[in-house]
Short mmCIF file of N, CA and C in Angstrom, two decimals:
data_model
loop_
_atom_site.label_atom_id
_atom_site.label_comp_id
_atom_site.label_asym_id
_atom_site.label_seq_id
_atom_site.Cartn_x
_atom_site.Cartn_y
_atom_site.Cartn_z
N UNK Q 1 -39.80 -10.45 41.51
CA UNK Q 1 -38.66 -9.61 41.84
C UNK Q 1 -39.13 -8.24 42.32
N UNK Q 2 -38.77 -7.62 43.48
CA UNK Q 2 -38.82 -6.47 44.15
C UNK Q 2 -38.20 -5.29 43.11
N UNK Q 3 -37.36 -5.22 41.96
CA UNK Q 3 -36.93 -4.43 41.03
C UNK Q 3 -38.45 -4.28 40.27
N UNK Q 4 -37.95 -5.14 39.93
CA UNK Q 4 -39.50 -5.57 38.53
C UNK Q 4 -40.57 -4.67 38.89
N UNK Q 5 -41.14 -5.11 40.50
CA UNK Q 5 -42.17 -4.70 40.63
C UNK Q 5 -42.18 -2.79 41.32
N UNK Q 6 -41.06 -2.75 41.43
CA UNK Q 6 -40.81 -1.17 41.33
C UNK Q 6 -40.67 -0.57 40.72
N UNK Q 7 -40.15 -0.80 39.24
CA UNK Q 7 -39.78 -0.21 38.39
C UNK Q 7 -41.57 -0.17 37.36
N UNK Q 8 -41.92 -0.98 37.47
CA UNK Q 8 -43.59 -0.96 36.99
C UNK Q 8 -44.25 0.09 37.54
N UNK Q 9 -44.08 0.27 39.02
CA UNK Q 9 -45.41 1.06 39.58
C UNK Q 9 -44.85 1.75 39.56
N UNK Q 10 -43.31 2.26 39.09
CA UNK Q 10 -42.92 3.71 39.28
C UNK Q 10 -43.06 4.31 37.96
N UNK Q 11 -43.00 3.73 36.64
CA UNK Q 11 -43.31 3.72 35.48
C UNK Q 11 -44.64 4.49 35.36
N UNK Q 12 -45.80 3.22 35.68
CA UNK Q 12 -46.83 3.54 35.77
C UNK Q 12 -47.23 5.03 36.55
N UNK Q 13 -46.68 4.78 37.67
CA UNK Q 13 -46.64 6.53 38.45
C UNK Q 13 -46.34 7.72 37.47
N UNK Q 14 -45.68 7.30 37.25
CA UNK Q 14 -44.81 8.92 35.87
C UNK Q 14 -45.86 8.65 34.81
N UNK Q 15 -46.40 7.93 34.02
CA UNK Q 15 -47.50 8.24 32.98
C UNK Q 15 -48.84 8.50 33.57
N UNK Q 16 -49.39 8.61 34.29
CA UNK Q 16 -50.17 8.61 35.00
C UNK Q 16 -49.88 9.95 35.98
N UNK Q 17 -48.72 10.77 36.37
CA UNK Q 17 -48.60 11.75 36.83
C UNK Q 17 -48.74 12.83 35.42
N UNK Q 18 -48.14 12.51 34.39
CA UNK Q 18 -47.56 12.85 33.24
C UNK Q 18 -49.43 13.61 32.56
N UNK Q 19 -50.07 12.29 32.43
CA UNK Q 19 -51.76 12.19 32.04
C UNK Q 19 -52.45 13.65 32.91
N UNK Q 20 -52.18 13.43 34.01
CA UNK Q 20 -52.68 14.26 35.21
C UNK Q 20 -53.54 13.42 36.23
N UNK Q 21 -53.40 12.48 36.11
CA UNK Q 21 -54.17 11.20 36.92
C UNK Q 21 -53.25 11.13 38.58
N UNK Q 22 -53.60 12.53 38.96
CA UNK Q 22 -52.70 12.81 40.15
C UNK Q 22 -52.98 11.10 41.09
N UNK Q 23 -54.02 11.15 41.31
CA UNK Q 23 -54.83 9.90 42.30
C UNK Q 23 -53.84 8.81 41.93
N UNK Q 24 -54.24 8.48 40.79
CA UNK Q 24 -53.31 6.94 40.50
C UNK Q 24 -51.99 7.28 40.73
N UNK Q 25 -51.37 8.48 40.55
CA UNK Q 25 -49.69 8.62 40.43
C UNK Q 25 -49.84 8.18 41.84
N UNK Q 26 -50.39 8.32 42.88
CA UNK Q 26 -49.95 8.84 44.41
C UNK Q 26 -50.42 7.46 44.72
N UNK Q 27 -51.45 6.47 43.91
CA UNK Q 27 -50.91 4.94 44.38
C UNK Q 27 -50.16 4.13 44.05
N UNK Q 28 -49.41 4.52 42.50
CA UNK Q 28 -48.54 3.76 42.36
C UNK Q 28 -47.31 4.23 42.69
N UNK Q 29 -46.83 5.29 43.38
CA UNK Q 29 -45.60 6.09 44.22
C UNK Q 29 -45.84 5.49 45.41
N UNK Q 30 -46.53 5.37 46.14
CA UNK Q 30 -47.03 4.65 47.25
C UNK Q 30 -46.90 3.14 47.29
N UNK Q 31 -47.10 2.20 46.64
CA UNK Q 31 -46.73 0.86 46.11
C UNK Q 31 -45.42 1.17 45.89
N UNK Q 32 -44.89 1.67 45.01
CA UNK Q 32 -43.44 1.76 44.78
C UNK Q 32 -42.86 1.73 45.83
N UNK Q 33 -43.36 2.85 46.88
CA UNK Q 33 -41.91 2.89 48.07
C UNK Q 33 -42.47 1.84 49.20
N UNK Q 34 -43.87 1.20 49.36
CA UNK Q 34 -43.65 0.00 50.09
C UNK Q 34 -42.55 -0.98 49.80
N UNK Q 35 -42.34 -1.14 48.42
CA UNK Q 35 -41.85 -2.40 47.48
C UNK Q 35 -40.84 -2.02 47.95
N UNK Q 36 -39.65 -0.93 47.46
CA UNK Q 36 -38.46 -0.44 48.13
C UNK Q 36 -37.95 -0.34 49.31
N UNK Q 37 -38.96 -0.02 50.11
CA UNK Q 37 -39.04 -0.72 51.73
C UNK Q 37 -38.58 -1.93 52.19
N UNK Q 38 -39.65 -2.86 51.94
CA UNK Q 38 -39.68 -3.55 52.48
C UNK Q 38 -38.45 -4.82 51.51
N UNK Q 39 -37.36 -3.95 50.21
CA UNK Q 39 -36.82 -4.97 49.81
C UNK Q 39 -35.50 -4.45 49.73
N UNK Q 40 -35.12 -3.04 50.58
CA UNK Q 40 -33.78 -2.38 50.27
C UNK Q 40 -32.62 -3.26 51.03
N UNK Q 41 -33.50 -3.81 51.89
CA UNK Q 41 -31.86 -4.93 52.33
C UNK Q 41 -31.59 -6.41 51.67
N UNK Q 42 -32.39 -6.41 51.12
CA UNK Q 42 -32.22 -7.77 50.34
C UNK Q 42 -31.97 -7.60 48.80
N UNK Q 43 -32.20 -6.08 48.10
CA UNK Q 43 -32.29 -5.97 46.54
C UNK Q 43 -30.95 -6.49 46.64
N UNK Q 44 -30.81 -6.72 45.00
CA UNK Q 44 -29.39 -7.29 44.52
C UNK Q 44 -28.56 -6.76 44.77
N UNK Q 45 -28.72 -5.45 43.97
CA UNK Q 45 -27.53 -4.51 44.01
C UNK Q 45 -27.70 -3.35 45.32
N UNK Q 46 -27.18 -2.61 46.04
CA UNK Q 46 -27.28 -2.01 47.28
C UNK Q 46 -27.24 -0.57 46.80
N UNK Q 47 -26.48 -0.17 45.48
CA UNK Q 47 -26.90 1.15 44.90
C UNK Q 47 -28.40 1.51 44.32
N UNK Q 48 -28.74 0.36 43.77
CA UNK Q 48 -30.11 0.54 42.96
C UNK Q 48 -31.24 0.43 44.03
N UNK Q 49 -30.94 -0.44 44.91
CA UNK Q 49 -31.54 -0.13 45.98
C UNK Q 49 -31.47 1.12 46.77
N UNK Q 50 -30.77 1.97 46.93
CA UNK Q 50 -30.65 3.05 47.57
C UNK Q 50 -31.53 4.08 46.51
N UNK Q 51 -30.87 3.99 45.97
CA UNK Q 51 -31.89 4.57 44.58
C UNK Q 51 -32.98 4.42 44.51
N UNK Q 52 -33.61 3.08 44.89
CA UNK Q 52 -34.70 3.36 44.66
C UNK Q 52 -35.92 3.71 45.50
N UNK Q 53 -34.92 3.98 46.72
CA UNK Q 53 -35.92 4.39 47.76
C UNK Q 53 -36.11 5.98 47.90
N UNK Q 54 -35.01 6.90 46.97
CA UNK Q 54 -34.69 8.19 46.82
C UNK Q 54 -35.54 8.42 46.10
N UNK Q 55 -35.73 7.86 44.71
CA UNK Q 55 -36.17 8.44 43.76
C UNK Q 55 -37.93 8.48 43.77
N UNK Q 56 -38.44 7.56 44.59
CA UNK Q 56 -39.34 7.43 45.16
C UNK Q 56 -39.82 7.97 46.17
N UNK Q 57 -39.60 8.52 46.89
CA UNK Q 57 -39.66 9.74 47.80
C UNK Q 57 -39.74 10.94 46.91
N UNK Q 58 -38.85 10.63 46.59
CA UNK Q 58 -38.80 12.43 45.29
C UNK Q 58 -39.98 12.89 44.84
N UNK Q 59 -40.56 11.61 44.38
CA UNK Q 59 -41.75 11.23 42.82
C UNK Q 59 -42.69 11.89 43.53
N UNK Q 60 -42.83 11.53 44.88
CA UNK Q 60 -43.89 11.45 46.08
C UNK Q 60 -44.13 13.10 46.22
N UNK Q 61 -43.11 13.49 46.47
CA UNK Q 61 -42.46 14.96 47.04
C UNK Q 61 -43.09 15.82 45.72
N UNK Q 62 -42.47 15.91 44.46
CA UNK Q 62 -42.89 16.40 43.02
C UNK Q 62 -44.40 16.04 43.25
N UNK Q 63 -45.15 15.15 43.30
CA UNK Q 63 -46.68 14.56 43.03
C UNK Q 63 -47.37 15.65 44.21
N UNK Q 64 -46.94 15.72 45.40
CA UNK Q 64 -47.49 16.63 46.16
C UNK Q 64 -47.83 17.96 46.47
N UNK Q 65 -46.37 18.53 45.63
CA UNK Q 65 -45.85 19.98 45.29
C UNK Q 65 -47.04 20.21 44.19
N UNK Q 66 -46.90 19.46 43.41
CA UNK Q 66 -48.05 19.68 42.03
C UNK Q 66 -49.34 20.03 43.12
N UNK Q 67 -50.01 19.32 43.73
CA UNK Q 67 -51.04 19.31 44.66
C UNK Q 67 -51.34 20.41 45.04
N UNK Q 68 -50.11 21.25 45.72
CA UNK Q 68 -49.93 22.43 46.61
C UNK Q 68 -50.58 21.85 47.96
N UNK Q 69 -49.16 20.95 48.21
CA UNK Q 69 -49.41 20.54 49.51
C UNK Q 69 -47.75 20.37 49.97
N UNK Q 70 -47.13 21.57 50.13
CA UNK Q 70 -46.01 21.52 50.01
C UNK Q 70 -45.31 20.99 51.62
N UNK Q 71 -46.45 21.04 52.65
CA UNK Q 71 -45.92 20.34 53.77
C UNK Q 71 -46.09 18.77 53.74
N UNK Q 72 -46.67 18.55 52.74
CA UNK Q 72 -46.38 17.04 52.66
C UNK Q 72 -45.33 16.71 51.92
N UNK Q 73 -45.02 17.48 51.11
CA UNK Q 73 -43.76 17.25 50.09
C UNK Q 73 -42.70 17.43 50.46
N UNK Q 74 -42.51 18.26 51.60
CA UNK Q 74 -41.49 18.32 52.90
C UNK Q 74 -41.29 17.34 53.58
N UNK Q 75 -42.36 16.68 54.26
CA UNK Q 75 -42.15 15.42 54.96
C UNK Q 75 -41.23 13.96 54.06
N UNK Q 76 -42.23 13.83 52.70
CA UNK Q 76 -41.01 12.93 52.02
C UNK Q 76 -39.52 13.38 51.62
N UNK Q 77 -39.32 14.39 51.32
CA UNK Q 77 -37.77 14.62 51.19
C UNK Q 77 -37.50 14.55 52.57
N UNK Q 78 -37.85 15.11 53.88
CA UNK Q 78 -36.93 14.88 54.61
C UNK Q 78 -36.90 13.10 54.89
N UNK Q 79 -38.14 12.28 54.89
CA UNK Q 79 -37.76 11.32 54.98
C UNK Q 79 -36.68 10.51 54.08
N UNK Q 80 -36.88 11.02 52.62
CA UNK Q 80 -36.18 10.10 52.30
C UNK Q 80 -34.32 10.72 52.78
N UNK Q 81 -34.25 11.60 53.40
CA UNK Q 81 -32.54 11.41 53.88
C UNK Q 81 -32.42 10.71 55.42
N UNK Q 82 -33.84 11.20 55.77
CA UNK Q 82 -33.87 10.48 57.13
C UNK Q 82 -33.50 9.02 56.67
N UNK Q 83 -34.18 8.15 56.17
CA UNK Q 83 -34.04 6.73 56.10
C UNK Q 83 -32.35 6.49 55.32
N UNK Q 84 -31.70 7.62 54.60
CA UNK Q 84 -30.61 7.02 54.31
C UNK Q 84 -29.26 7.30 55.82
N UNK Q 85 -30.25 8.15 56.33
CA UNK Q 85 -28.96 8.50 57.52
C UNK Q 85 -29.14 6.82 58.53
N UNK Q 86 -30.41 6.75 58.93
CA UNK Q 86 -30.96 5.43 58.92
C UNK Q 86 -29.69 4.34 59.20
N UNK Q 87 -29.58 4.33 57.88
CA UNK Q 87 -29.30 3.34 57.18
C UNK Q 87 -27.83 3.27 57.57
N UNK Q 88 -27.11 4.76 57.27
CA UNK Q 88 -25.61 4.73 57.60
C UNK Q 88 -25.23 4.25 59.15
N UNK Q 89 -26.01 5.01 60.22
CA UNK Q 89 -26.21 4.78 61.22
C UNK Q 89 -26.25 3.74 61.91
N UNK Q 90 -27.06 2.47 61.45
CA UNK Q 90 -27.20 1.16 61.98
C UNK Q 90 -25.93 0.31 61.48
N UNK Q 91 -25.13 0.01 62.71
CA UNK Q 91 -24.22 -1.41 62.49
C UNK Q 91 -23.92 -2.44 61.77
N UNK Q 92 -25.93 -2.71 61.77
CA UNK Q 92 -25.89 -4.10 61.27
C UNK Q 92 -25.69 -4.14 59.81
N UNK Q 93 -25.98 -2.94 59.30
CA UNK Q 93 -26.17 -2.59 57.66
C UNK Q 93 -24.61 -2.94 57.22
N UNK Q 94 -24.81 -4.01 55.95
CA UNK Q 94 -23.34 -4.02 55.30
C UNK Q 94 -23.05 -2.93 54.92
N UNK Q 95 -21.87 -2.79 54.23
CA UNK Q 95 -20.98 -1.60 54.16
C UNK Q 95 -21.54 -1.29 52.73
N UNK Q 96 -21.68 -2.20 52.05
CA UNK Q 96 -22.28 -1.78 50.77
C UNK Q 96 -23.22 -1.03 50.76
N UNK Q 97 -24.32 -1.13 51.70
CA UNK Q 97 -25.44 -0.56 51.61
C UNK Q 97 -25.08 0.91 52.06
N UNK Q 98 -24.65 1.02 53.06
CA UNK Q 98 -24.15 2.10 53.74
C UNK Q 98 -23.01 3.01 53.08
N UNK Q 99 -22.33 2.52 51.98
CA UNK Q 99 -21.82 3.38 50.82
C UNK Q 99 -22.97 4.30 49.75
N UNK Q 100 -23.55 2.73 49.50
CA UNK Q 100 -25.04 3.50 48.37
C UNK Q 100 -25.49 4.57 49.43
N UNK Q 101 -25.84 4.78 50.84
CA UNK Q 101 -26.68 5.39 51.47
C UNK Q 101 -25.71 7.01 51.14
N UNK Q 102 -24.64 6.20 52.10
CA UNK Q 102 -23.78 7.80 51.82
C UNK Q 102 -23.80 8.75 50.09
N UNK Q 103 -23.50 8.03 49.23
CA UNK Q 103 -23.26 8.48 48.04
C UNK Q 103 -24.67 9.47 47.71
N UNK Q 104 -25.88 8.51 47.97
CA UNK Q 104 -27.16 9.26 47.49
C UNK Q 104 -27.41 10.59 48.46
N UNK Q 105 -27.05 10.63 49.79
CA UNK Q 105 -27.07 11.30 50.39
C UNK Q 105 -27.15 12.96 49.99
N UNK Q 106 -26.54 13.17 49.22
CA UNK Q 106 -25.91 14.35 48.16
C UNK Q 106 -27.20 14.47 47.53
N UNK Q 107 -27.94 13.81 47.19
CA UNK Q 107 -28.99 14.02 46.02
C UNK Q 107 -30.10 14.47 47.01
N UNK Q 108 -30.38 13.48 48.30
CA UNK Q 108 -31.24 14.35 49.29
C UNK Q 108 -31.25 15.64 49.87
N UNK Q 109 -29.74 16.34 50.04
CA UNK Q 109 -29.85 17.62 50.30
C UNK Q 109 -29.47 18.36 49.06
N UNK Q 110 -29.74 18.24 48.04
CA UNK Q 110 -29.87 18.95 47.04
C UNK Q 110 -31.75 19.31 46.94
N UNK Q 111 -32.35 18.23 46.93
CA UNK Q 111 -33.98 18.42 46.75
C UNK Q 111 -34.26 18.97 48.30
N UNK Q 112 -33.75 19.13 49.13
CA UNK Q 112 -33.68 19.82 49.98
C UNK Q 112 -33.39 21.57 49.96
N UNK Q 113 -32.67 21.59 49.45
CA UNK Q 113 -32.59 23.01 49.18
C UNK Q 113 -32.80 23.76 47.65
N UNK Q 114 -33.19 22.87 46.94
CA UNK Q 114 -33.93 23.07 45.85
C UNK Q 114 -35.57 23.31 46.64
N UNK Q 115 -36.33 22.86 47.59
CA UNK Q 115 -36.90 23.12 48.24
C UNK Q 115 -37.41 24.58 48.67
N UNK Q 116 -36.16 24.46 49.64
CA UNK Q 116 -36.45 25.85 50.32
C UNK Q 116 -36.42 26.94 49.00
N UNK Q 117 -35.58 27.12 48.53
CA UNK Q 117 -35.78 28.65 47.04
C UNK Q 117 -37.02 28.48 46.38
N UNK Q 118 -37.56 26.75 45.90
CA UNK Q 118 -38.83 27.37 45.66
C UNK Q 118 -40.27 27.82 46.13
N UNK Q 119 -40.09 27.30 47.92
CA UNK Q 119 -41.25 27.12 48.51
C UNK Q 119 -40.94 28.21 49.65
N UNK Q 120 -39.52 28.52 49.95
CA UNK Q 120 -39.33 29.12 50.77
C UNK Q 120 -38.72 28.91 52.07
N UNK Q 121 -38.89 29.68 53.62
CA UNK Q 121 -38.67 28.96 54.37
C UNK Q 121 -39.34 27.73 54.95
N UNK Q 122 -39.10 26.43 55.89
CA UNK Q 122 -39.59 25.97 56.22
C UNK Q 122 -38.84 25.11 57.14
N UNK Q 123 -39.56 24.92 58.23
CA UNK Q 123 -38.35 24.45 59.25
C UNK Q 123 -37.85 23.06 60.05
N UNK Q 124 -38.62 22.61 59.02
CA UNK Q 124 -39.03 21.05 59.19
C UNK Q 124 -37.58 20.57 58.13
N UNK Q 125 -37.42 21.40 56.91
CA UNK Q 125 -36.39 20.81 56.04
C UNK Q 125 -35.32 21.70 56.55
N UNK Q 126 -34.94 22.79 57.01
CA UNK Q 126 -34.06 23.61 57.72
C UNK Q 126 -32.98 22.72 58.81
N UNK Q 127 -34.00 21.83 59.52
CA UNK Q 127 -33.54 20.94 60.60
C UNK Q 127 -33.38 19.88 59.92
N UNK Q 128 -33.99 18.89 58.62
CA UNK Q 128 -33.15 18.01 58.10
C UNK Q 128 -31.99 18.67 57.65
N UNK Q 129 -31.46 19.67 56.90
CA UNK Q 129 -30.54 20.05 56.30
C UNK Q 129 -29.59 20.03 57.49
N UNK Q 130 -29.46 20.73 58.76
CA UNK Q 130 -28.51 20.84 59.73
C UNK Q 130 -28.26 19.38 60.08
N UNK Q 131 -29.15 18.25 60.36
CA UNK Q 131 -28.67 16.96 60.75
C UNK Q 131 -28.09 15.97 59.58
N UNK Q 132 -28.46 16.59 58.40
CA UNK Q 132 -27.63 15.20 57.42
C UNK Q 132 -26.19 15.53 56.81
N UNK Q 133 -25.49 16.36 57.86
CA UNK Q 133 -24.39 16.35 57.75
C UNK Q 133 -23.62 16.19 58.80
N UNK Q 134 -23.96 14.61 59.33
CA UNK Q 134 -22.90 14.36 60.56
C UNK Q 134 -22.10 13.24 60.06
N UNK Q 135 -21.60 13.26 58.59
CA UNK Q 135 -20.41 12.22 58.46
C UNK Q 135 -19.21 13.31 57.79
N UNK Q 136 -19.34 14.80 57.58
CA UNK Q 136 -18.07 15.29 57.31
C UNK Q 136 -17.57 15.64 58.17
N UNK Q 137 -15.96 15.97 58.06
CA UNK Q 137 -14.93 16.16 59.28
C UNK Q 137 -15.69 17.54 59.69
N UNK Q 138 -15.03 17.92 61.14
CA UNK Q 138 -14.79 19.11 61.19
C UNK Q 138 -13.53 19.93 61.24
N UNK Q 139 -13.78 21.00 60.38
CA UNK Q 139 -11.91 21.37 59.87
C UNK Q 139 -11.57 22.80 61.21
N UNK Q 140 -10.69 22.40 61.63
CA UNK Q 140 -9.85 23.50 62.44
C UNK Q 140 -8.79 24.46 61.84
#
């Protein structure tokens, strides 16, 4: 099972980030979000799947920040809203999925601008922040 085996290496990631075993955290965060990848259209549920491609990005993002490699920790948060806009975006995606995408959406531009206050400016997440808001109205 694609759960199973995410929820292990993401486990494993957090005790192992936790230890200070930065190296291993950043292969089993890395395994994790292949697994989530390559199983978010087929997991069971389409929330936990959305989830678990967020929270995994995050892990990634936190593991890097620790590093002081904060332009890499930029690149996964913006990816992980990139891949949920992705997601809303494409047709073919059931609606389920594309609810989970929208809902988590909120949690990506939060670590987004939890971002910028602690790292500062940066304009790589500046320009995700302006594009992951093209599903609210515009009010007149």
């Amino acid at each position: 099972m694609a759960s199973r085996f995410w929820k292990r290496q993401t486990r494993l990631g957090n005790r192992r980030f936790a230890l200070g075993d930065h190296a291993g955290a950043l292969t089993c965060y890395q395994q994790a979000l292949w697994s989530a990848e390559q199983q978010v259209m087929i997991w069971p549920e389409p929330d936990e799947a959305v989830a678990a491609l967020v929270v995994t990005y995050h892990n990634l993002a936190d593991l890097l920040l620790c590093l002081s490699l904060p332009e890499r920790a930029a690149e996964h948060l913006c990816s992980a809203q990139q891949r949920l806009l992705t997601l809303l975006g494409d047709p073919q995606q059931p609606s389920r999925l594309k609810e989970a995408a929208l809902s988590h959406l909120s949690c990506c531009r939060v670590e987004l601008l939890r971002f910028l206050k602690e790292q500062g400016p940066n304009p790589a997440v500046e320009q995700a922040l302006c594009q992951g808001c093209p599903f609210h109205p515009t009010l007149h």
